[in-house]
Amino acid sequence: MSMRITERARRRTVALTLAAGLALGTAGCGGGGGGDDKKPDTSASASKDRGSAPSAQEGKSEAPLAELKGKDGLLLQITSAQRDAGAFVTVNGQFKNDGSGSLTIPAELRGDETEILKHGTSLGGATLVDSKGKKRYYVLRDTDGRPLTTTGLTTIESGQTIPVFIQFPSPPASATDVTLQIPTFSSGTIKISG
């Protein structure tokens, strides 16, 4: 009895495998070779279109929202400030070394709060200032007290860029223009989108 059940199970498995193979083969044929040749071209052009969308974003990065100047040719270019559904704002940008030699990222960027100091170099000392609402927003932290920013910053070579991010609690939706302040850098006004 058990041999009959095993034999039936094998036959069903073989039948299902063949049916799946035939279905895939039929789908692969697509009603003739000409149709198949066109489909990959269409998807390739769709990929190309998707690939061109980031270049438009790259164009935005060439004209930053703000450029904060640091010491010895170190710049912080802010490329976006996006309000997210989770009640926070993510500020993206990049450090750029416009100087002639290697620069050390200043340790002062992490601020002077004991909890943040424990976690090494970061942008933990950054703040967003809503002057109309008369409020200052500090960098968010995780449950272990680590700042929600890029960490481990050390040096930057001449001409090099390093992408960075900082997350803050979200100011009210009415606050779209805020001032970004980071220790050792000039301040800059940025527009929050979203």
Short mmCIF file of C-alpha atoms in Angstrom, two decimals:
data_model
loop_
_atom_site.label_atom_id
_atom_site.label_comp_id
_atom_site.label_asym_id
_atom_site.label_seq_id
_atom_site.Cartn_x
_atom_site.Cartn_y
_atom_site.Cartn_z
CA MET A 1 0.00 0.00 0.00
CA SER A 2 2.73 2.44 0.95
CA MET A 3 4.59 1.62 -2.30
CA ARG A 4 1.49 2.61 -4.31
CA ILE A 5 1.25 5.94 -2.45
CA THR A 6 4.97 6.59 -3.00
CA GLU A 7 4.65 5.71 -6.68
CA ARG A 8 1.64 8.03 -7.08
CA ALA A 9 3.50 10.83 -5.31
CA ARG A 10 6.46 10.41 -7.67
CA ARG A 11 4.19 10.49 -10.71
CA ARG A 12 2.49 13.65 -9.46
CA THR A 13 5.84 15.30 -8.82
CA VAL A 14 7.07 14.38 -12.32
CA ALA A 15 3.78 15.58 -13.84
CA LEU A 16 3.95 18.88 -11.96
CA THR A 17 7.59 19.38 -12.97
CA LEU A 18 6.76 18.72 -16.64
CA ALA A 19 3.74 21.02 -16.51
CA ALA A 20 5.82 23.78 -14.94
CA GLY A 21 8.54 23.28 -17.56
CA LEU A 22 6.02 23.43 -20.40
CA ALA A 23 4.41 26.54 -18.95
CA LEU A 24 7.77 28.28 -18.71
CA GLY A 25 8.71 27.15 -22.19
CA THR A 26 5.45 28.47 -23.61
CA ALA A 27 5.85 31.77 -21.77
CA GLY A 28 9.43 32.01 -23.04
CA CYS A 29 8.26 31.58 -26.65
CA GLY A 30 5.86 34.50 -26.29
CA GLY A 31 4.13 33.83 -29.60
CA GLY A 32 7.24 34.09 -31.78
CA GLY A 33 10.84 35.24 -31.69
CA GLY A 34 10.05 38.81 -32.81
CA GLY A 35 8.04 39.60 -29.67
CA ASP A 36 10.82 38.41 -27.39
CA ASP A 37 13.40 40.55 -29.11
CA LYS A 38 11.32 43.64 -28.50
CA LYS A 39 10.54 42.95 -24.84
CA PRO A 40 14.16 43.07 -23.58
CA ASP A 41 14.73 46.27 -25.56
CA THR A 42 11.69 47.83 -23.90
CA SER A 43 12.84 46.82 -20.43
CA ALA A 44 16.36 47.99 -21.21
CA SER A 45 15.03 51.39 -22.26
CA ALA A 46 12.90 51.47 -19.11
CA SER A 47 16.09 50.82 -17.12
CA LYS A 48 17.78 53.60 -19.00
CA ASP A 49 14.90 55.91 -18.14
CA ARG A 50 15.16 54.95 -14.49
CA GLY A 51 18.91 55.49 -14.74
CA SER A 52 18.36 59.03 -16.01
CA ALA A 53 16.22 59.94 -12.99
CA PRO A 54 19.20 59.81 -10.57
CA SER A 55 21.16 62.09 -12.89
CA ALA A 56 18.46 64.71 -12.33
CA GLN A 57 19.02 64.21 -8.60
CA GLU A 58 22.75 64.42 -9.18
CA GLY A 59 22.09 67.79 -10.80
CA LYS A 60 20.41 68.86 -7.57
CA SER A 61 23.49 67.83 -5.60
CA GLU A 62 25.57 70.20 -7.76
CA ALA A 63 23.47 73.10 -6.44
CA PRO A 64 23.27 72.34 -2.69
CA LEU A 65 20.55 73.74 -0.43
CA ALA A 66 23.31 75.28 1.65
CA GLU A 67 27.08 75.26 1.89
CA LEU A 68 28.54 75.55 5.38
CA LYS A 69 32.18 76.58 5.55
CA GLY A 70 34.59 75.02 8.02
CA LYS A 71 38.30 75.45 8.65
CA ASP A 72 41.09 75.06 6.09
CA GLY A 73 38.81 74.55 3.05
CA LEU A 74 36.50 71.95 4.60
CA LEU A 75 32.93 72.39 3.32
CA LEU A 76 29.65 70.75 4.25
CA GLN A 77 27.26 70.83 1.30
CA ILE A 78 23.64 70.09 2.23
CA THR A 79 21.86 68.34 -0.64
CA SER A 80 18.45 67.57 0.92
CA ALA A 81 16.34 67.95 4.05
CA GLN A 82 13.39 65.56 3.89
CA ARG A 83 10.53 65.35 6.38
CA ASP A 84 9.61 61.68 6.87
CA ALA A 85 6.38 60.05 8.02
CA GLY A 86 8.07 58.88 11.22
CA ALA A 87 8.10 62.45 12.63
CA PHE A 88 11.73 63.11 11.85
CA VAL A 89 13.80 65.09 9.35
CA THR A 90 16.77 63.56 7.54
CA VAL A 91 19.41 66.01 6.37
CA ASN A 92 21.74 64.64 3.68
CA GLY A 93 24.92 66.19 2.42
CA GLN A 94 28.60 65.70 1.88
CA PHE A 95 31.86 66.89 3.30
CA LYS A 96 34.15 68.26 0.63
CA ASN A 97 37.82 69.07 1.00
CA ASP A 98 38.54 72.18 -1.06
CA GLY A 99 41.95 72.53 0.57
CA SER A 100 45.30 71.54 -0.88
CA GLY A 101 46.09 68.77 1.61
CA SER A 102 44.56 66.11 3.80
CA LEU A 103 42.26 67.42 6.57
CA THR A 104 41.17 65.91 9.85
CA ILE A 105 37.41 66.03 10.45
CA PRO A 106 37.08 68.13 13.64
CA ALA A 107 36.17 66.15 16.77
CA GLU A 108 34.12 69.17 17.92
CA LEU A 109 31.40 68.17 15.43
CA ARG A 110 30.11 65.64 17.92
CA GLY A 111 29.30 68.35 20.46
CA ASP A 112 29.98 68.11 24.17
CA GLU A 113 27.20 65.90 25.55
CA THR A 114 28.65 63.04 27.57
CA GLU A 115 26.33 60.42 26.07
CA ILE A 116 27.32 61.32 22.50
CA LEU A 117 31.04 61.64 23.31
CA LYS A 118 31.10 57.95 24.29
CA HIS A 119 30.32 56.93 20.71
CA GLY A 120 33.22 58.57 18.86
CA THR A 121 33.34 61.08 16.06
CA SER A 122 29.95 62.04 14.61
CA LEU A 123 27.78 65.03 13.73
CA GLY A 124 26.07 64.74 17.11
CA GLY A 125 26.59 68.41 17.93
CA ALA A 126 24.39 69.60 15.04
CA THR A 127 21.12 71.45 15.69
CA LEU A 128 18.18 72.69 13.62
CA VAL A 129 16.79 76.06 14.66
CA ASP A 130 13.22 77.08 13.90
CA SER A 131 13.47 80.83 14.53
CA LYS A 132 9.75 81.48 13.91
CA GLY A 133 8.70 78.76 16.36
CA LYS A 134 11.58 79.71 18.68
CA LYS A 135 12.73 76.09 19.03
CA ARG A 136 16.01 74.24 18.68
CA TYR A 137 16.06 70.56 17.63
CA TYR A 138 18.93 68.27 18.61
CA VAL A 139 20.17 65.15 16.82
CA LEU A 140 18.06 62.04 17.47
CA ARG A 141 19.64 59.11 19.33
CA ASP A 142 19.01 55.40 19.39
CA THR A 143 18.20 53.44 22.56
CA ASP A 144 21.93 53.07 23.33
CA GLY A 145 22.49 56.84 23.13
CA ARG A 146 24.27 56.75 19.75
CA PRO A 147 23.50 59.79 17.59
CA LEU A 148 21.57 59.11 14.38
CA THR A 149 24.23 60.61 12.14
CA THR A 150 27.18 59.47 10.11
CA THR A 151 29.87 58.27 12.51
CA GLY A 152 33.51 57.24 12.31
CA LEU A 153 34.64 60.36 10.45
CA THR A 154 38.42 60.75 10.50
CA THR A 155 40.24 62.40 7.60
CA ILE A 156 39.40 63.62 4.12
CA GLU A 157 41.87 63.96 1.28
CA SER A 158 42.13 67.00 -0.98
CA GLY A 159 39.28 66.99 -3.54
CA GLN A 160 37.53 64.08 -1.81
CA THR A 161 33.86 64.05 -0.79
CA ILE A 162 32.27 61.99 1.99
CA PRO A 163 28.46 61.52 2.11
CA VAL A 164 26.85 62.25 5.49
CA PHE A 165 23.41 62.31 7.08
CA ILE A 166 21.85 63.69 10.27
CA GLN A 167 18.38 62.97 11.70
CA PHE A 168 16.39 65.40 13.83
CA PRO A 169 12.90 65.42 15.34
CA SER A 170 10.56 67.03 12.83
CA PRO A 171 9.60 70.65 13.39
CA PRO A 172 5.92 71.46 12.70
CA ALA A 173 4.84 71.29 9.04
CA SER A 174 4.62 75.11 9.01
CA ALA A 175 8.39 75.30 9.65
CA THR A 176 9.93 74.87 6.23
CA ASP A 177 12.96 77.17 6.49
CA VAL A 178 15.29 76.28 9.35
CA THR A 179 18.89 77.05 10.23
CA LEU A 180 21.40 74.21 10.43
CA GLN A 181 24.15 74.80 12.97
CA ILE A 182 27.19 72.56 13.31
CA PRO A 183 30.18 73.26 15.60
CA THR A 184 33.21 74.84 13.80
CA PHE A 185 31.11 75.55 10.66
CA SER A 186 29.19 78.60 9.49
CA SER A 187 25.40 78.34 9.83
CA GLY A 188 23.12 77.86 6.84
CA THR A 189 19.41 78.13 6.12
CA ILE A 190 17.88 75.06 4.53
CA LYS A 191 14.39 74.28 3.23
CA ILE A 192 12.67 71.14 4.51
CA SER A 193 10.69 69.27 1.88
CA GLY A 194 7.98 66.66 2.32
#
